[in-house]
Coordinates of C-alpha atoms in Angstrom, one line a residue:
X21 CA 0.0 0.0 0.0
X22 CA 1.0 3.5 -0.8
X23 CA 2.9 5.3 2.1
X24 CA 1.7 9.1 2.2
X25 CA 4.4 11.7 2.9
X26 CA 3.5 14.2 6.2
X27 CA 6.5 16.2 6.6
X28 CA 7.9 19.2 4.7
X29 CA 10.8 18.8 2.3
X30 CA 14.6 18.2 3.9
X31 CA 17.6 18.9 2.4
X32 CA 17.8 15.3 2.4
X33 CA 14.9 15.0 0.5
X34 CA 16.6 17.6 -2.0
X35 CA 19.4 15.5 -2.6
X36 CA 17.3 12.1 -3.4
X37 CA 15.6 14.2 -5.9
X38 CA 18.7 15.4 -8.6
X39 CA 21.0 13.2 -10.1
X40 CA 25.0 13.7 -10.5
X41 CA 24.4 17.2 -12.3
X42 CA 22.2 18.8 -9.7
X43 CA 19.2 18.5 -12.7
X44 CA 16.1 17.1 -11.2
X45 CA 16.0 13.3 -11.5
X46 CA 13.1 11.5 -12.9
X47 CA 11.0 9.9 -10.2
X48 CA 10.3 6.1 -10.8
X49 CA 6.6 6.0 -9.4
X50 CA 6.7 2.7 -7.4
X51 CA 3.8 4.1 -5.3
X52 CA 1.5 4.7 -8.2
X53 CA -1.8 2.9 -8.6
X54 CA -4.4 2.2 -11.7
X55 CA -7.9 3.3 -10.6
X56 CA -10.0 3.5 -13.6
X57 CA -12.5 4.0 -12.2
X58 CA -11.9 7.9 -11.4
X59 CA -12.3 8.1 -15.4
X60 CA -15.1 6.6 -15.5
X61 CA -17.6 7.7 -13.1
X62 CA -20.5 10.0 -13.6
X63 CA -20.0 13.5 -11.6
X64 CA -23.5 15.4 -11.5
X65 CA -23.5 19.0 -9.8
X66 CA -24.9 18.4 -5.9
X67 CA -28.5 20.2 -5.3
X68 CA -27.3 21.2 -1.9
X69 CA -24.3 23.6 -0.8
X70 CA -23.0 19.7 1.3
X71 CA -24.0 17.5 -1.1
X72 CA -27.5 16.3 -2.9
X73 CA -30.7 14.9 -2.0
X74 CA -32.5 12.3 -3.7
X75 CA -36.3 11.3 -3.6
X76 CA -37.3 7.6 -4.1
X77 CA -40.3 6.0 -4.6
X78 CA -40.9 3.3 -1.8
X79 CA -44.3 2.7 -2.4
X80 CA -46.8 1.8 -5.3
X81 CA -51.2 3.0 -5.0
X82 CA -52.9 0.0 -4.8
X83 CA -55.8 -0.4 -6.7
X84 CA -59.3 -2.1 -5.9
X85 CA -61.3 -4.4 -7.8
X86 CA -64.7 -3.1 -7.9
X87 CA -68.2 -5.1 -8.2
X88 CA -70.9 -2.9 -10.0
X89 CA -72.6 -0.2 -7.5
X90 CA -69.4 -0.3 -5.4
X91 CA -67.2 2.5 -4.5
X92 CA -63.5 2.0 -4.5
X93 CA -61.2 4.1 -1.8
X94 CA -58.3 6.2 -2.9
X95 CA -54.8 5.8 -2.9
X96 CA -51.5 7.1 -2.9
X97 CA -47.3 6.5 -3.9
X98 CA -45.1 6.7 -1.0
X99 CA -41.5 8.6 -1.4
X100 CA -38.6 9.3 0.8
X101 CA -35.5 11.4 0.8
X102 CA -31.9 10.3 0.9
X103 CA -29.1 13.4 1.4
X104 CA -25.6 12.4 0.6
X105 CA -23.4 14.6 1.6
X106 CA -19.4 15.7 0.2
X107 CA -16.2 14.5 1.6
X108 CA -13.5 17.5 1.7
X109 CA -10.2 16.6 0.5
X110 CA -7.7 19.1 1.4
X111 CA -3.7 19.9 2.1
X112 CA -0.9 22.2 1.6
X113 CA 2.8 21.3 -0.1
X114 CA 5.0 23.8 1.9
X115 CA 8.9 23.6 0.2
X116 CA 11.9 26.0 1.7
X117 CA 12.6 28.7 -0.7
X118 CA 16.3 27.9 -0.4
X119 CA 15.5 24.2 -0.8
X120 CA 13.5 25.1 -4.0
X121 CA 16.1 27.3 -5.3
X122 CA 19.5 25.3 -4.9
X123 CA 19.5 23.9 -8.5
X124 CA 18.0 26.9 -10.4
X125 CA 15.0 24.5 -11.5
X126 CA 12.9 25.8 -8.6
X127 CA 9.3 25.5 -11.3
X128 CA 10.3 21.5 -11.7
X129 CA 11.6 20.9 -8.4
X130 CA 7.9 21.9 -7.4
X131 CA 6.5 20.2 -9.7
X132 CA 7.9 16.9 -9.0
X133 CA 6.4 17.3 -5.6
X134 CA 3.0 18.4 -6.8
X135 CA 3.2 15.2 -8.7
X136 CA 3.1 12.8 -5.9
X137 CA 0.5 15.2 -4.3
X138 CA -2.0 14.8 -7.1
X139 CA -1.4 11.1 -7.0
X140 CA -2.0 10.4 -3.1
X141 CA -5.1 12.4 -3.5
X142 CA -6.0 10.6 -6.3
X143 CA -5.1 7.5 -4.5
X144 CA -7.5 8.4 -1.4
X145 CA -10.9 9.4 -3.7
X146 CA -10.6 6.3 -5.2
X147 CA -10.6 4.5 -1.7
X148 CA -13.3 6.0 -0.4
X149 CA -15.3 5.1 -3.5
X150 CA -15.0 1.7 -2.9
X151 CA -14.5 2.0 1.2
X152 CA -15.4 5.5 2.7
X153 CA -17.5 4.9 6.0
X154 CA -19.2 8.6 6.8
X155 CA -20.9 6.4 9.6
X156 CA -17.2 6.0 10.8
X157 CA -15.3 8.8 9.8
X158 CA -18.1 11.7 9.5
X159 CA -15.5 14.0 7.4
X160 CA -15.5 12.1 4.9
X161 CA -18.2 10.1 1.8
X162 CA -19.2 6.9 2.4
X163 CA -18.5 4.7 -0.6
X164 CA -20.3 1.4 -2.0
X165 CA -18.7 -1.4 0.5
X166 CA -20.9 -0.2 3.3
X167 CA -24.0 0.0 1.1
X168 CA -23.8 -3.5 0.5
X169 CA -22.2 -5.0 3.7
X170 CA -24.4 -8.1 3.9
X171 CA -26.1 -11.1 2.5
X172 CA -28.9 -11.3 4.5
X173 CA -31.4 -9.9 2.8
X174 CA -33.3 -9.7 6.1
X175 CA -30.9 -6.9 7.3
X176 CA -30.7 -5.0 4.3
X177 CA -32.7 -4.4 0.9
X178 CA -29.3 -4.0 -1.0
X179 CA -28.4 -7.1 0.5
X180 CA -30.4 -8.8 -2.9
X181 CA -27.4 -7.5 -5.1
X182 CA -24.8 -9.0 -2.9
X183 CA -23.3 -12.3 -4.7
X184 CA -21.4 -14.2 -2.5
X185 CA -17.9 -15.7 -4.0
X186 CA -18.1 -18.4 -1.3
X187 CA -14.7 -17.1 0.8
X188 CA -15.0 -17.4 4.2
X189 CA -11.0 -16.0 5.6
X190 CA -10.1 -12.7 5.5
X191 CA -7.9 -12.7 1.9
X192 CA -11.3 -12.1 0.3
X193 CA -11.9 -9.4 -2.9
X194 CA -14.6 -8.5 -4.4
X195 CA -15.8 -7.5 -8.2
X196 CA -18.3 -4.3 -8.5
X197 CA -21.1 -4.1 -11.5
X198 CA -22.2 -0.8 -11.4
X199 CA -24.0 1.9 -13.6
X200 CA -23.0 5.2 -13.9
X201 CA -26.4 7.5 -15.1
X202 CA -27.8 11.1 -13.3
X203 CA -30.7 8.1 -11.9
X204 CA -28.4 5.2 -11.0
X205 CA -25.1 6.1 -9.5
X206 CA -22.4 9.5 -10.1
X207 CA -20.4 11.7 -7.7
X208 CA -21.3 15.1 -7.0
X209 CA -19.9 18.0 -5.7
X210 CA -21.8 20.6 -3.8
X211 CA -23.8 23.2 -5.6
X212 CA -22.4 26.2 -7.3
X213 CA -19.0 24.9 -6.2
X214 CA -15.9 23.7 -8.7
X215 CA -15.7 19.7 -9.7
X216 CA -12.5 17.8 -9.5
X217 CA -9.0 18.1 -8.3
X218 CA -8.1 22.0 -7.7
X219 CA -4.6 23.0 -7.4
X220 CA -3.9 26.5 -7.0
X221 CA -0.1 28.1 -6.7
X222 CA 0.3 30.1 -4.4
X223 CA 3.6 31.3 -4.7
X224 CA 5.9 32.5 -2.3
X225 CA 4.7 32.6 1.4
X226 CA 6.2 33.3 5.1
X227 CA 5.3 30.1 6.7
X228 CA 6.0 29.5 10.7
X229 CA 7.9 26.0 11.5
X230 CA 6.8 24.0 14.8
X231 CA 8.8 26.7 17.0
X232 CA 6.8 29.6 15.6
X233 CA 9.5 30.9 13.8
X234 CA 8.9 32.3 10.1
X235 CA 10.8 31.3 6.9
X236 CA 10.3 32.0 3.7
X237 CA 8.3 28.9 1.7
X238 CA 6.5 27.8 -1.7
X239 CA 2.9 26.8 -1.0
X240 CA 1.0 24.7 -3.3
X241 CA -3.3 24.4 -2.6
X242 CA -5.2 21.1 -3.1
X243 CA -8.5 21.0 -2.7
X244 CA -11.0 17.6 -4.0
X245 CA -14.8 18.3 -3.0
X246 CA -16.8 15.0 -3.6
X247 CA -19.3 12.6 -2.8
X248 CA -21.1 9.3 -4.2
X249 CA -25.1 9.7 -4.7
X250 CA -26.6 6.0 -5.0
X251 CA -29.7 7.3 -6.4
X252 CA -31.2 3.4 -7.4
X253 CA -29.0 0.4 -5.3
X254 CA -30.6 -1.9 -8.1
X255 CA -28.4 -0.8 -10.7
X256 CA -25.2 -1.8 -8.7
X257 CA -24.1 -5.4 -8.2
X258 CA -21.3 -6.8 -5.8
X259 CA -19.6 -10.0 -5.5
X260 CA -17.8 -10.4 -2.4
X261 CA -16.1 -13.2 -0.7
X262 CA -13.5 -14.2 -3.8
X263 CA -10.7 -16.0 -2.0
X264 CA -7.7 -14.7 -4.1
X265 CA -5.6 -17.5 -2.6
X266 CA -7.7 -20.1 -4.1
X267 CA -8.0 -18.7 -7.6
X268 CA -6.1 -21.2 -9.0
X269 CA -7.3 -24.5 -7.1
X270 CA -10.3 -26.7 -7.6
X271 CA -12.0 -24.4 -4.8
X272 CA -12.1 -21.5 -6.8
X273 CA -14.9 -19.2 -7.3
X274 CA -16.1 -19.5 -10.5
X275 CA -15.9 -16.3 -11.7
X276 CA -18.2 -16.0 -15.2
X277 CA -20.9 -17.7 -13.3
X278 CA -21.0 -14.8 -10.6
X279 CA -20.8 -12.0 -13.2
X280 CA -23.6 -13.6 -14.9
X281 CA -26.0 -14.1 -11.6
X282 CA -24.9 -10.0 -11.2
X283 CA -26.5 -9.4 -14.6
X284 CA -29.1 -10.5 -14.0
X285 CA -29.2 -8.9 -10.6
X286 CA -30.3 -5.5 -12.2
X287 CA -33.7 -4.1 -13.4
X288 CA -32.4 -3.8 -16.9
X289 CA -29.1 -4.3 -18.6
X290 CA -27.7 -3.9 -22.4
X291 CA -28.6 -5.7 -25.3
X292 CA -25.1 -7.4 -25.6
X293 CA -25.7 -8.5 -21.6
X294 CA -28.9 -10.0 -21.2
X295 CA -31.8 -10.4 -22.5
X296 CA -33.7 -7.5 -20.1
X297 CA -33.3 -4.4 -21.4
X298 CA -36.9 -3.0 -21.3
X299 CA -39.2 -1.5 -18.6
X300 CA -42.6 -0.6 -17.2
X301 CA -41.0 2.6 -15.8
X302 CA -40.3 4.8 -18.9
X303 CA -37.6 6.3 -17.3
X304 CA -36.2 3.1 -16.0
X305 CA -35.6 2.7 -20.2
X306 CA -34.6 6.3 -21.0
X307 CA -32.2 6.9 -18.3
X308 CA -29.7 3.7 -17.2
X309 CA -26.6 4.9 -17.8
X310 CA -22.7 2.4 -19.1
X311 CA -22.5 -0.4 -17.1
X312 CA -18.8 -1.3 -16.3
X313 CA -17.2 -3.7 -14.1
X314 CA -14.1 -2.8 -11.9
X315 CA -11.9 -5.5 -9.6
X316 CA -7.9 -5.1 -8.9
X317 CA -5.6 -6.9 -10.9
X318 CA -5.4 -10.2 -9.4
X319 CA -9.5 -10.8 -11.0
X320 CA -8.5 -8.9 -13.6
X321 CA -5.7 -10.9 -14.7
X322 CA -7.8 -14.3 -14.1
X323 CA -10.6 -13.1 -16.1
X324 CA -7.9 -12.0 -19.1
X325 CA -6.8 -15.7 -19.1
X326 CA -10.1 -17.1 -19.3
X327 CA -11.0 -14.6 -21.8
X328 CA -7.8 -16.6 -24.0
X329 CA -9.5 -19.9 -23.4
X330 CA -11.1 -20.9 -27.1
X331 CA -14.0 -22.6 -25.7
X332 CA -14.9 -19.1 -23.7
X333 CA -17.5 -16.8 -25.6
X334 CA -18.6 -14.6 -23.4
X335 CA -15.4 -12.7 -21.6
X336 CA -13.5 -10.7 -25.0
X337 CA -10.2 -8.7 -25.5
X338 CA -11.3 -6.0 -27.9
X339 CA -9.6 -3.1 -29.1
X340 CA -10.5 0.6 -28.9
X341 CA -8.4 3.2 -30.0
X342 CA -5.4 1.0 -29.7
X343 CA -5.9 -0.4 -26.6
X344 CA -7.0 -3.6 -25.6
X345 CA -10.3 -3.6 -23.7
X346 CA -11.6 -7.0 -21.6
X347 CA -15.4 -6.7 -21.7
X348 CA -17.7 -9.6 -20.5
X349 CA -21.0 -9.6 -22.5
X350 CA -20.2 -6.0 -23.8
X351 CA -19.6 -4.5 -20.8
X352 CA -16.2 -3.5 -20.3
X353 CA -14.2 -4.6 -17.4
X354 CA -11.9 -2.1 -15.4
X355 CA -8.7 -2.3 -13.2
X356 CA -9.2 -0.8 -9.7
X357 CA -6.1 -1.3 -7.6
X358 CA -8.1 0.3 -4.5
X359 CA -9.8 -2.7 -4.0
X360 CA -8.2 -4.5 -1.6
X361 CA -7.0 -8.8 -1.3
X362 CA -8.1 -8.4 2.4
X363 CA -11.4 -8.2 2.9
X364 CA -13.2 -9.4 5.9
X365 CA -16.0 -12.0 4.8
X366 CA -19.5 -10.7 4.0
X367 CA -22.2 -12.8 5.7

């Protein structure tokens, strides 16, 4: 796992950073992840100043059958409303002037450190997508893993889109189905605010070290404002409990029979997926959203071997501008390095 810098820059860290003719050295990224799924997702402007509210429907009128010269009662639709609120991601890169300075390249000294910045923030979003807790840590977004904790359907309604893998230690992963749309699933930001990853330079700054005395520094802003809105928990599928230690034994989880069941899982799906793609709910039809499957690279390498196997037909390596794409019934599937091999069993 990725350790996250908490200091300010040494001269020590000055002289890790240039090579034998005091240029800046190029930093091999060993800490760097592949989290696609910060691409991917859906980011729809928050109707609150903290976040967004959504209104559900969680009940259906109920009509009467009537006998001639026989009144019928009236009835009603019962709704409810859900606010999700932003995470604020936030920090400072403070560098010694002098520090800065020593080699003349004080713009790409700074900017190799702005480099690791953007990625450990990067880094952290993409963990709280998958694992944020607000119930646990109230500062931030909570993420999918504790929407769908269970498979007891008693405890939870989201609990009917939770596929177990059939792990029961704690080197468990899990694959996410999920569908981005403005009525599915998306991030937000709050309203009237800026989306995304701000970085603002500040330039040069009298900063105060821990004894309260005042050097000159170069201060960098960062700034990520964010949250997850689950707007329909139908649309989003996960399979928990994959043993990644037994991937390659005969107590492997079968992996193309899971993503099937998860198909199938959800109210509608694409034409290349299944064969439910239509509706009573007109805007169940108009509005789904792309479908895409994320898990780390440990599933992800698994499925691209079965997708090699001749007698497979549903898991395919296509290629889109240039690159080779692993989609499983059309749907493509994604690397997500946040998810973790550790996970706790879901019962």
């Amino acid at each position: 796992m990725a350790t996250l810098g908490t200091t300010a820059l040494t001269f020590a860290d000055w002289a890790k950073r240039v090579d034998d003719g005091y240029r800046i050295a190029s930093i091999i990224e060993m800490l760097s992840q592949t989290n696609e799924i910060l691409e991917d997702m859906l980011v729809v402007e928050g109707n609150l100043p903290t976040g967004h509210k959504t209104t559900v429907r969680t009940g259906l009128p109920q009509a009467t059958w009537r006998l001639l010269n026989t009144g019928v009662p009236n009835a009603k639709s019962t709704t409810a409303q859900i606010v999700e609120s932003v995470g604020n991601l936030e920090t400072y890169a403070v560098i010694d002037k002098d520090i800065a300075d020593l080699n003349g390249n004080t713009a790409e000294f700074r900017l190799s450190e702005v480099k690791a910045f953007l990625e450990g923030m990067s880094q952290q979003v993409a963990a709280m997508l998958i694992y944020g807790n607000q119930g646990v840590n109230p500062e931030r977004f909570t993420g999918l893993t504790p929407r769908y904790s269970t498979i007891n359907t008693a405890n939870s309604q989201t609990a009917n889109n939770v596929i177990s893998g059939g792990g029961t230690a704690s080197t468990n992963t899990s694959i996410w189905l999920v569908v981005w749309g403005d009525n599915t699933l998306h991030a937000t930001f709050p309203k009237g605010k800026i989306t995304g990853l701000q970085h603002r330079d500040m330039g040069e700054w009298p900063v105060a070290d821990s004894l309260g005395n005042t050097y000159q520094a170069y201060r960098d802003h960062f700034k990520w404002e964010i949250g997850l809105v689950l707007r329909d928990w139908r649309y989003t599928v996960r399979i928990p409990n994959i043993d990644v230690t037994l991937l390659t034994g005969v107590s492997a989880a079968n992996l193309i029979n899971l993503l099937i069941r998860a198909l199938y899982r959800m109210p509608t799906a694409p034409a290349s997926a299944t064969t439910i793609q239509t509706s009573d709910s007109p805007e169940v039809r108009a509005h789904m959203g792309r479908a895409v499957i994320y898990c780390n690279r440990i599933i992800r390498t698994y499925l691209d071997l079965q997708a090699m196997n001749k007698t497979n037909v549903l898991l395919r390596i296509e290629e889109f501008d240039g690159k080779p794409i692993t989609t499983f019934r059309g749907i493509p599937v994604r690397t997500c390095d946040a998810i973790l091999n550790n996970e706790a069993q879901v019962v």
